[in-house]
Coordinates of C-alpha atoms and ligand atoms in Angstrom, one line a residue:
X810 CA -79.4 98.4 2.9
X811 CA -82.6 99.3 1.8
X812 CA -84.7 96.9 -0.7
X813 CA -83.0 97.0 -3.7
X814 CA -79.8 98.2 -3.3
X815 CA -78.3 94.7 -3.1
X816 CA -76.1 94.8 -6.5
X817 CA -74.9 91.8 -8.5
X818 CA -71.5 91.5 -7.5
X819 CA -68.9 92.6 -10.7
X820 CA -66.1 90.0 -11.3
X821 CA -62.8 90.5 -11.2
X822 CA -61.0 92.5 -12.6
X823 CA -63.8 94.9 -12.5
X824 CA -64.8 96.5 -9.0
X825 CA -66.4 99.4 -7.5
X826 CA -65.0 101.8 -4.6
X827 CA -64.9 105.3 -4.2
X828 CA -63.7 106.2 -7.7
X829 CA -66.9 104.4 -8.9
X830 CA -66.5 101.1 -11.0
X831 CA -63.0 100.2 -12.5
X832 CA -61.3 97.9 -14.8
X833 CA -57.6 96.7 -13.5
X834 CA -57.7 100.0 -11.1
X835 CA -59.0 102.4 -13.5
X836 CA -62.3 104.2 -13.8
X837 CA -64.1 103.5 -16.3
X838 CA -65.4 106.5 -16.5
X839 CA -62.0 107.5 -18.6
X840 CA -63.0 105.0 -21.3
X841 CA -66.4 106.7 -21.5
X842 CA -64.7 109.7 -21.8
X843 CA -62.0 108.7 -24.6
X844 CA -63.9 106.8 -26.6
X845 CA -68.0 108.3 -26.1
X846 CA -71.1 106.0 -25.0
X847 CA -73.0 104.0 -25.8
X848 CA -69.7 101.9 -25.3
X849 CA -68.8 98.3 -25.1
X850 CA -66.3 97.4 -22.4
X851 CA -64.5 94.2 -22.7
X852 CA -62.2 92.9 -19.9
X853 CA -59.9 90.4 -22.0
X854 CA -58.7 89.0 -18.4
X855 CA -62.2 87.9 -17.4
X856 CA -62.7 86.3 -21.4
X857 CA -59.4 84.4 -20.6
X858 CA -60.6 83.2 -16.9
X859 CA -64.0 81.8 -17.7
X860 CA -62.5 79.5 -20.3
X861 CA -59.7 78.6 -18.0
X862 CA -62.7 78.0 -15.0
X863 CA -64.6 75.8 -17.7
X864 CA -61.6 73.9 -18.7
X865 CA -60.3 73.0 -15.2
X866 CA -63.7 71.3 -14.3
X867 CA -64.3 69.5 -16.9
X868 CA -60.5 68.4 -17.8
X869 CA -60.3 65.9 -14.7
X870 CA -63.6 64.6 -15.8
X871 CA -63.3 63.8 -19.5
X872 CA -59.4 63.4 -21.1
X873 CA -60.7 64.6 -24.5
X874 CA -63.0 67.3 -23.9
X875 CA -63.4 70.4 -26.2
X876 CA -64.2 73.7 -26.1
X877 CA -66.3 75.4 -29.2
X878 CA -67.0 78.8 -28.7
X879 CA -70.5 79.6 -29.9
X880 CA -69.3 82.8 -31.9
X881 CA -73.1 83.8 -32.5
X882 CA -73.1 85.5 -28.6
X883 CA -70.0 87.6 -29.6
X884 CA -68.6 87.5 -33.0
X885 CA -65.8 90.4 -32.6
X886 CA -63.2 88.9 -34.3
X887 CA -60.6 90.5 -31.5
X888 CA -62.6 88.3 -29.4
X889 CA -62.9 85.1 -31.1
X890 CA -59.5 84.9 -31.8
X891 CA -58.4 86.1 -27.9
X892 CA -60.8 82.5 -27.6
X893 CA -58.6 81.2 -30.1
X894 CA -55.5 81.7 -28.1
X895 CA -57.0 80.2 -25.2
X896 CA -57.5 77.1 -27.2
X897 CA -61.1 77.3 -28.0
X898 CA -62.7 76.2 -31.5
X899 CA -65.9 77.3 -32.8
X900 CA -69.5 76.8 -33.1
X901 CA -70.7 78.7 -36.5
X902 CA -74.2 79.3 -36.9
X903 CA -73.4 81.1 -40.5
X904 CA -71.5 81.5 -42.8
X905 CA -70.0 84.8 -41.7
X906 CA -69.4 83.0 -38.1
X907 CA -67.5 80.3 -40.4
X908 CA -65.3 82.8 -41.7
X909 CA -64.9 84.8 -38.4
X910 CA -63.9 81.5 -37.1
X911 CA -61.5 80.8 -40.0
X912 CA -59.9 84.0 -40.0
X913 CA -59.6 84.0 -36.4
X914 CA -57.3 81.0 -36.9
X915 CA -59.7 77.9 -35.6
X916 CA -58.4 75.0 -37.5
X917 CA -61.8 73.0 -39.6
X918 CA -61.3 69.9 -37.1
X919 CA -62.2 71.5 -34.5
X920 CA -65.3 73.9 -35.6
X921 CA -69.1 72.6 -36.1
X922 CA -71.7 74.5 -38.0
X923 CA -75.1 73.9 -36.4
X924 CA -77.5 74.2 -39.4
X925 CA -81.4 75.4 -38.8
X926 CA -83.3 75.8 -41.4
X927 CA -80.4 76.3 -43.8
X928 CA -79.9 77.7 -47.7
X929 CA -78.0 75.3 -49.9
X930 CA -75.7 78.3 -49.9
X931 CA -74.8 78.5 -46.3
X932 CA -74.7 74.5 -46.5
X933 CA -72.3 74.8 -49.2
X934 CA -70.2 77.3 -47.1
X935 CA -69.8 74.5 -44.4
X936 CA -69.0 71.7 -47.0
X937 CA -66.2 74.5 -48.5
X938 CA -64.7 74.6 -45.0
X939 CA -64.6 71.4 -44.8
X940 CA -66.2 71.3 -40.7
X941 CA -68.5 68.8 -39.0
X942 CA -71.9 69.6 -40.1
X943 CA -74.9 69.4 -37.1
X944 CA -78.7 68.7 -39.2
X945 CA -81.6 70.4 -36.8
X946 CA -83.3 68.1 -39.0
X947 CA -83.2 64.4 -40.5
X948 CA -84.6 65.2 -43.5
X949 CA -82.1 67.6 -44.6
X950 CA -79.6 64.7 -45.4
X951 CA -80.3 64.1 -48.9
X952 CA -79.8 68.0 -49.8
X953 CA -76.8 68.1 -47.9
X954 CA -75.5 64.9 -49.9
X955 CA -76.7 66.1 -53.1
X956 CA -74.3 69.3 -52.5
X957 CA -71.4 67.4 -51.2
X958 CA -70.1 65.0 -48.5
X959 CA -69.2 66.3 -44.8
X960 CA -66.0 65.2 -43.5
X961 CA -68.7 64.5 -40.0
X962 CA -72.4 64.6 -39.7
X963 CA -74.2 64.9 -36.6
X964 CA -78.0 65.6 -35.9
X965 CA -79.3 67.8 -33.3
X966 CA -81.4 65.8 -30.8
X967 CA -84.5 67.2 -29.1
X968 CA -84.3 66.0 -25.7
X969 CA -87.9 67.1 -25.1
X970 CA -89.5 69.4 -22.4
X971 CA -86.3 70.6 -19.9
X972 CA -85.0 73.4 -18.3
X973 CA -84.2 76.8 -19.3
X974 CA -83.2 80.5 -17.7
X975 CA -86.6 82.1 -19.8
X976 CA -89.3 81.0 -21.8
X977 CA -87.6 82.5 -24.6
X978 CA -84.9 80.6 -24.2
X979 CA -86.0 77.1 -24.1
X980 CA -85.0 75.2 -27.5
X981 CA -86.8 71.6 -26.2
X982 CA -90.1 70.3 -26.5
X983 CA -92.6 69.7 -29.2
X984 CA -93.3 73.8 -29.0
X985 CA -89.2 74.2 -30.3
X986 CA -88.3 75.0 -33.9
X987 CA -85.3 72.8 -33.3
X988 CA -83.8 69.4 -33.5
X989 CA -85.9 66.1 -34.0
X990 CA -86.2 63.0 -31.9
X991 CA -83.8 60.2 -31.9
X992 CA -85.5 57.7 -33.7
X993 CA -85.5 60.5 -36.7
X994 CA -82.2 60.7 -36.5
X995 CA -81.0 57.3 -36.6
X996 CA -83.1 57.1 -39.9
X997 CA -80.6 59.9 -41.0
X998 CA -77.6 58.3 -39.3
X999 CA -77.9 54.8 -41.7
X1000 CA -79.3 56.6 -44.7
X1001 CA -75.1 58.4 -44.5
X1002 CA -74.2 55.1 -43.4
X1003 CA -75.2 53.9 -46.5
X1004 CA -73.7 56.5 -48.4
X1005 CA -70.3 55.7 -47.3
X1006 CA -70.0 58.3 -44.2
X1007 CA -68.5 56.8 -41.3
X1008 CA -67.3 59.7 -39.2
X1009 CA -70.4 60.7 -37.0
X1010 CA -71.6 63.0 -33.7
X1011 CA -74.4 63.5 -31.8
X1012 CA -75.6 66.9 -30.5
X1013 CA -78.1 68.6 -28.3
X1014 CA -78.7 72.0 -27.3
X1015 CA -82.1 71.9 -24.9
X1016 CA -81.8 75.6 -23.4
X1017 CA -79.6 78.5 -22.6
X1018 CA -78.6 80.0 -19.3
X1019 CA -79.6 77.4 -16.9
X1020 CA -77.8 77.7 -13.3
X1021 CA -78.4 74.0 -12.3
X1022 CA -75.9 71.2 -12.3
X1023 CA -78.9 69.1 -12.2
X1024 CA -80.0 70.0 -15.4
X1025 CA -76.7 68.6 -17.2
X1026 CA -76.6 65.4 -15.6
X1027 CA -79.7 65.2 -17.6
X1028 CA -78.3 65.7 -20.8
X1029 CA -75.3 63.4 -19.9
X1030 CA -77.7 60.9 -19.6
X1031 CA -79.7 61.9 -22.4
X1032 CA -76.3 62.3 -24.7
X1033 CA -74.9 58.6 -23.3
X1034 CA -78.2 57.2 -24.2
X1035 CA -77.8 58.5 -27.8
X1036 CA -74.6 57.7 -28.5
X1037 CA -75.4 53.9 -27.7
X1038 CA -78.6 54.2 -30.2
X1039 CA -76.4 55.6 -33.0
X1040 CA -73.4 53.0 -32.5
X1041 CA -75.7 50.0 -33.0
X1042 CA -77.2 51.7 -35.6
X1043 CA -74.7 52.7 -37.8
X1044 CA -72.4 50.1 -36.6
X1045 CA -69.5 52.6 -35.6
X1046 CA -69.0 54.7 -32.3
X1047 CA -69.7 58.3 -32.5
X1048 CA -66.7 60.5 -32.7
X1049 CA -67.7 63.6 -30.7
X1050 CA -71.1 64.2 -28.3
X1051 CA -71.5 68.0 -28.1
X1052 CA -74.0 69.2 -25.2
X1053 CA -74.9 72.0 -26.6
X1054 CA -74.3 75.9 -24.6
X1055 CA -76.5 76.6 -21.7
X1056 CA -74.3 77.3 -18.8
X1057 CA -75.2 80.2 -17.2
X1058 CA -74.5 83.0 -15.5
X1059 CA -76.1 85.2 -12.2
X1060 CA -77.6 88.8 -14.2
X1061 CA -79.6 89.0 -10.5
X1062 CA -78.0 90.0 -7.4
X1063 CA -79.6 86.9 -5.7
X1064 CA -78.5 84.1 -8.1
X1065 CA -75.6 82.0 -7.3
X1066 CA -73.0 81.0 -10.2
X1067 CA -73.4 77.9 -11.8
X1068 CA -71.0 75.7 -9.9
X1069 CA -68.6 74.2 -12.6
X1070 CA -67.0 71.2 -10.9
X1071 CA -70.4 70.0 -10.2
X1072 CA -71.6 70.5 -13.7
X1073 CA -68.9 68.7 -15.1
X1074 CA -69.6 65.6 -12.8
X1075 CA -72.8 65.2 -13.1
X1076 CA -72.9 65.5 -16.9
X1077 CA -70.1 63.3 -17.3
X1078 CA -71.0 60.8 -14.5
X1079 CA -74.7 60.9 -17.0
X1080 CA -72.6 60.0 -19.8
X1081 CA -70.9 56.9 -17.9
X1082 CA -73.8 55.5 -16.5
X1083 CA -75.3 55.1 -20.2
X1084 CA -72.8 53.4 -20.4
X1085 CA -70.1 55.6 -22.0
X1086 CA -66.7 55.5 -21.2
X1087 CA -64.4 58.5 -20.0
X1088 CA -62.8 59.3 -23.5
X1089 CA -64.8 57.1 -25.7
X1090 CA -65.8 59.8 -28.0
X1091 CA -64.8 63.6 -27.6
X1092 CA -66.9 65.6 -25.2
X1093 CA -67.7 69.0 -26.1
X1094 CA -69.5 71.5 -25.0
X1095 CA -70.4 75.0 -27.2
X1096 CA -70.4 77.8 -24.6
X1097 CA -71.8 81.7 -25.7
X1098 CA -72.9 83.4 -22.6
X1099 CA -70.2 82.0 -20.0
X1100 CA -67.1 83.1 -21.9
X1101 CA -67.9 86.1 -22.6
X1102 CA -71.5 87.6 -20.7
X1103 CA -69.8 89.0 -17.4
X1104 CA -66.2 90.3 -19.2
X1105 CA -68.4 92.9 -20.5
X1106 CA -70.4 96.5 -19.1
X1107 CA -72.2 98.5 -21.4
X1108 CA -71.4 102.7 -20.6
X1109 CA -74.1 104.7 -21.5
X1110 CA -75.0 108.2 -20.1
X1111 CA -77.9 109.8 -18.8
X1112 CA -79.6 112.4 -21.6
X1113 CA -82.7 113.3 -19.8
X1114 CA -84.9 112.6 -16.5
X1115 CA -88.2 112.9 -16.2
X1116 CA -89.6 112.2 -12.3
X1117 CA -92.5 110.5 -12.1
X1118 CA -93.7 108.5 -10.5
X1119 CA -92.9 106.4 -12.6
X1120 CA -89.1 108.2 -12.3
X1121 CA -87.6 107.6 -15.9
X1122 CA -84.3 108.5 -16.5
X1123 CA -83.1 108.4 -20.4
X1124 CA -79.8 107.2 -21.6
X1125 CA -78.1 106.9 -25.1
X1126 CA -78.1 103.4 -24.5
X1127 CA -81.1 101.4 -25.7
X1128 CA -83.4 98.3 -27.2
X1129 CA -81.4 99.1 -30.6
X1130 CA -77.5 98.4 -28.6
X1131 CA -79.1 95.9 -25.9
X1132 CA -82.1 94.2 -26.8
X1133 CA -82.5 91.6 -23.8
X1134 CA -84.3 93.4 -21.6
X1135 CA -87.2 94.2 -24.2
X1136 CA -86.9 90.9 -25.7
X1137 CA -86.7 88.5 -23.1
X1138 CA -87.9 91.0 -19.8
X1139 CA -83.7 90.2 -19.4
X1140 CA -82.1 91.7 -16.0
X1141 CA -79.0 93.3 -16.1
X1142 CA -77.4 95.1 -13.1
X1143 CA -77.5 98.7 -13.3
X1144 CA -74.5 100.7 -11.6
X1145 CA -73.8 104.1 -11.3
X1146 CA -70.2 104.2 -12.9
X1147 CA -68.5 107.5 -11.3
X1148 CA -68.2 108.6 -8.3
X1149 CA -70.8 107.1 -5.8
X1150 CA -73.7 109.5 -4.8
X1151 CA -75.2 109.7 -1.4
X1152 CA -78.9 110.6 -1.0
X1153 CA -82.1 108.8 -1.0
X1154 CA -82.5 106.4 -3.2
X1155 CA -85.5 106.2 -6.4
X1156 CA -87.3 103.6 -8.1
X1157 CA -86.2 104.6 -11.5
X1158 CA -87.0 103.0 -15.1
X1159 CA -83.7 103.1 -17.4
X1160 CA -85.2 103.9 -20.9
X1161 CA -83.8 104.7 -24.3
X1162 CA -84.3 107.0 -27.4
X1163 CA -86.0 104.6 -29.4
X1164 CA -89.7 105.5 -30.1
X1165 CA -91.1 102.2 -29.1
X1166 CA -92.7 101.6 -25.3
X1167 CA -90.9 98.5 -24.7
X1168 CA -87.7 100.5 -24.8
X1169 CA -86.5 99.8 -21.1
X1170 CA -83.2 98.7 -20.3
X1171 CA -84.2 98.6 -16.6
X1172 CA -87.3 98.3 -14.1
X1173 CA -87.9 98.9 -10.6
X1174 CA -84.0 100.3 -9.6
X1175 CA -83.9 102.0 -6.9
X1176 CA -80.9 104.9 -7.8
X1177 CA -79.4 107.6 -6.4
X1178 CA -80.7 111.2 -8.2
X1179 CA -79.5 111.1 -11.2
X1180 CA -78.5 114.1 -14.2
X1181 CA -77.6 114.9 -17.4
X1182 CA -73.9 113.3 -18.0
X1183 CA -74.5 111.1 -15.2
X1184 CA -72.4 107.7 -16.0
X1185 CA -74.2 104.6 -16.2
X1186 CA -72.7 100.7 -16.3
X1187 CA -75.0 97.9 -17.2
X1188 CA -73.5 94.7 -16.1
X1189 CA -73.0 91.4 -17.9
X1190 CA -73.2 92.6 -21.1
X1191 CA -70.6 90.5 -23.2
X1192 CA -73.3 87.8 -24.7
X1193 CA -76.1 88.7 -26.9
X1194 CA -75.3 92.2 -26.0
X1195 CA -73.9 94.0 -29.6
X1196 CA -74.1 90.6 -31.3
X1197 CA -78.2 91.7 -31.2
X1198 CA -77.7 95.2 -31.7
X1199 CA -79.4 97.1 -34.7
X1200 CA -80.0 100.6 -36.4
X1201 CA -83.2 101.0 -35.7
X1202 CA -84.8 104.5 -35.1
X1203 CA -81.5 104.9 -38.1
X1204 CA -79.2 104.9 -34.8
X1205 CA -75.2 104.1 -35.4
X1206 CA -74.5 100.8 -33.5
X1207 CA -72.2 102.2 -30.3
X1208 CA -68.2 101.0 -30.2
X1209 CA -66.2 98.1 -28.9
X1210 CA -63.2 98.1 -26.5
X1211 CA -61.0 95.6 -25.4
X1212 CA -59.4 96.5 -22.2
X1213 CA -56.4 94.7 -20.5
X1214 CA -53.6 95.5 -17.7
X1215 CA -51.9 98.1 -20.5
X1216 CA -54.9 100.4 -21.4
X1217 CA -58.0 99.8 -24.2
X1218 CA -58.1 99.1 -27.6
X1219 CA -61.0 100.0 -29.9
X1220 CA -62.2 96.6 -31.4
X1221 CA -65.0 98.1 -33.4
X1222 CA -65.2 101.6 -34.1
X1223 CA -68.7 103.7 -33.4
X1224 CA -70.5 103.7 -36.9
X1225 CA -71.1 107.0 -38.3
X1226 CA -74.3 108.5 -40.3
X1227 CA -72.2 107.1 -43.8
X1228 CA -72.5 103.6 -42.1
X1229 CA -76.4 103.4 -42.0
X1230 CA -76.5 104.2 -45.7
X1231 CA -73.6 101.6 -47.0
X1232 CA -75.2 100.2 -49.8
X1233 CA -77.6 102.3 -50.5
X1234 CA -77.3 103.9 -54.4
X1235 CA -76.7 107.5 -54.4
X1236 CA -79.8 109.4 -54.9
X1237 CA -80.0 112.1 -57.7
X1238 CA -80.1 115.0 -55.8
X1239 CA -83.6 116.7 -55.7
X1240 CA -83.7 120.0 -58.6
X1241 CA -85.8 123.0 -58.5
X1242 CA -88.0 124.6 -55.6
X1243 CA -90.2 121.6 -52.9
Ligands
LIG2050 N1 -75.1 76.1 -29.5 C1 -76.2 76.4 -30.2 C2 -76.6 75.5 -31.3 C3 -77.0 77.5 -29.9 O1 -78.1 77.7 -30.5 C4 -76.6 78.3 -28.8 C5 -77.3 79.5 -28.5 C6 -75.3 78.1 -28.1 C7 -74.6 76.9 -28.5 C8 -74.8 78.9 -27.0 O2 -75.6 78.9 -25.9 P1 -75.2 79.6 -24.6 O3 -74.0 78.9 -24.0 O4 -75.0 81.0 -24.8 O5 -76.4 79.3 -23.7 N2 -80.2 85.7 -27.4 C9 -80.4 84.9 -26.2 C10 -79.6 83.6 -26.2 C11 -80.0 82.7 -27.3 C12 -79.1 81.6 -27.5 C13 -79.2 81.0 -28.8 N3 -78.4 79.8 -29.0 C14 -80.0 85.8 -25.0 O6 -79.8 87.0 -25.2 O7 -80.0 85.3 -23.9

């Protein structure tokens, strides 16, 4: 193998072979074909088996630990309520998630809406619902109050400086928009307390995509600690501690999955040695990326090459259907999706239409010669992936599908020019000569 050519491997039930990469058997080069690129490609089987993988660690660990689906990575509503089924509640960032959520059939008890920076109108969404509300911060108590009493309050805590999988993606530390210290938050703990509230949580939410077990036996700790703090405060144990997302997945052919099993031990074995017993309070956990991030490719086809060097090869995929690679300098695997090609090998740039420089989807891939037509797959796509996708350049956001054993579904269909102008008055229509 030459450098480069080592490929993140695809998980099941995707593979690649001699018909090129396949879902359950089939090319999906006939999904391109049916339903156009850019295109979404959802493997329900591999949404079903990362909660299942998540669930199985930490059950043995914890007797009442929970699942809430962070709906903001994907909010398909096929998808959050194929989450649903496999027993998943929700974490709502807005009030659209909340109804997403709703609709999708996640019962109120078992959803949280992580406030930052909120409106009184999104707060008031979240009081409607009747959910567990999460401050960012302290101070926002009295507002909430003033518009209504949560059936549970929690606060998210800022652990300080820790890890994360990009600088972008670090949500700790004085340099973070989010959360506030402890001692803030017991401040807003007894100020409810003296309101009447007695059903409380504690949160955290230090970073996302972090593949160390380490790094959660930290927040155990960090989470057992807090829950301590806020009993004596407030005089009453904590219902639920939520750590936060984070769990992440291999985009790089040289990362190694996070290991589950371990995770689960070391953030619970945290927990206990604050002095928190298995099942004292709820554990939960609010997972985007590792439900959903690897059951996805993105199909996009190649529109134009131009050899260099630099070799760039254009695709109708782009910053405005996956922005991670121009946001965060974000890998994701490139594969050729038909029919494997012999030859030499290029270092190629993946780049879109969009009339901006930093429209790259991919750097430094060496690829076979590629043409017009040519079949593209970008790997690990599910999270962040059309949940961050936009009209810019006045570009119709691509399609979803949901593909399982029996064939594909269309979960959202391709917008069309009339899409980009919905709301947008009618325009008298110009008279006479330019
Ligand atoms: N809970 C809260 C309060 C969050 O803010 C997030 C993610 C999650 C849970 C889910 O985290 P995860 O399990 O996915 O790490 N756009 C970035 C990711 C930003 C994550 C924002 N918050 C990306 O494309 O990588």
């Amino acid at each position: 193998m030459t450098p480069g050519e080592e490929r993140t491997a695809l998980p099941e039930p995707f593979a690649t072979g001699p018909d090129g990469v396949t879902v359950h058997g089939r090319p999906v080069a006939e999904w391109a074909g049916r339903f156009g690129t850019p295109l979404y490609l959802t493997a329900e089987h591999r949404v079903r088996e990362n909660v299942r993988r998540l669930r199985a660690a930490f059950a043995p660990c914890w007797p009442t630990y929970r699942i809430l689906y962070a709906v903001k990575a994907n909010s398909n509503p096929a998808i959050v309520r194929l989450l649903r089924e496999e027993g998943c509640g929700a974490d709502c960032s807005s009030a659209a998630e909340i109804r997403i959520a709703r609709e999708a059939g996640v019962p109120a008890a078992e959803m949280l809406y992580t406030a930052a920076y909120p409106s009184d109108g999104e707060l008031g969404a979240a009081l409607d619902a009747g959910l567990a509300i999460n401050l960012d911060d302290p101070a926002l108590v009295e507002r909430l109050f003033r518009l209504g009493q949560p059936s549970r309050l929690s606060f998210r805590l800022n652990p300080g400086p820790t890890e994360a999988g990009a600088e972008g993606l670090r949500f700790s530390g004085r340099q973070s928009k989010f959360g506030s210290s402890l001692g803030a938050a017991l401040r807003g703990y007894r100020w409810a307390r003296d309101r009447g509230l007695r059903r409380f949580g504690l949160h955290t939410m230090p970073g996302s995509n972090i593949l160390k077990p380490r790094h959660f036996g930290g927040v155990g700790r960090f989470l057992g600690r807090a829950a301590r703090r806020v009993a004596r405060a407030t005089g009453v144990a904590p219902e639920f501690a939520d750590a936060g997302g984070g769990l992440g997945v291999p985009y790089r052919p040289r990362e190694r999955p996070l290991d589950l099993n371990r995770t689960a031990r070391e953030l619970t074995d945290g927990l206990r040695r604050e002095g928190s017993p298995a099942g004292g309070f709820e554990l939960w956990n609010e997972p985007g990326r590792l439900l959903v991030a690897d059951s996805t490719l993105l199909l996009t086809r190649v529109t134009h090459v131009k050899p260099g060097p630099p070799n760039f090869v254009g695709v109708d995929a782009g910053m405005h259907t996956l922005l991670r690679p121009a946001l965060y300098g974000a890998y994701h695997e490139v594969y050729v999706a038909g029919a494997p090609r012999s030859g030499p090998r290029r270092r190629t740039i993946v780049t879109g239409p969009i009339c901006e420089n930093t429209d790259v989807l991919a750097r430094g891939r060496y690829l076979p010669e590629l043409r017009p037509g040519d079949l593209l797959a970008l790997g690990t796509a599910g999270a962040y992936g059309f949940a961050m996708a936009s009209q810019y350049n006045t570009r119709p956001r691509p399609a979803e599908i949901l593909v399982s054993p029996r064939g594909a579904r269309l979960i959202r269909r391709r917008e069309t020019f009339e899409d980009l102008l919905v709301g947008v008055p009618a325009s008298p229509r110009p008279r006479g000569r330019p």
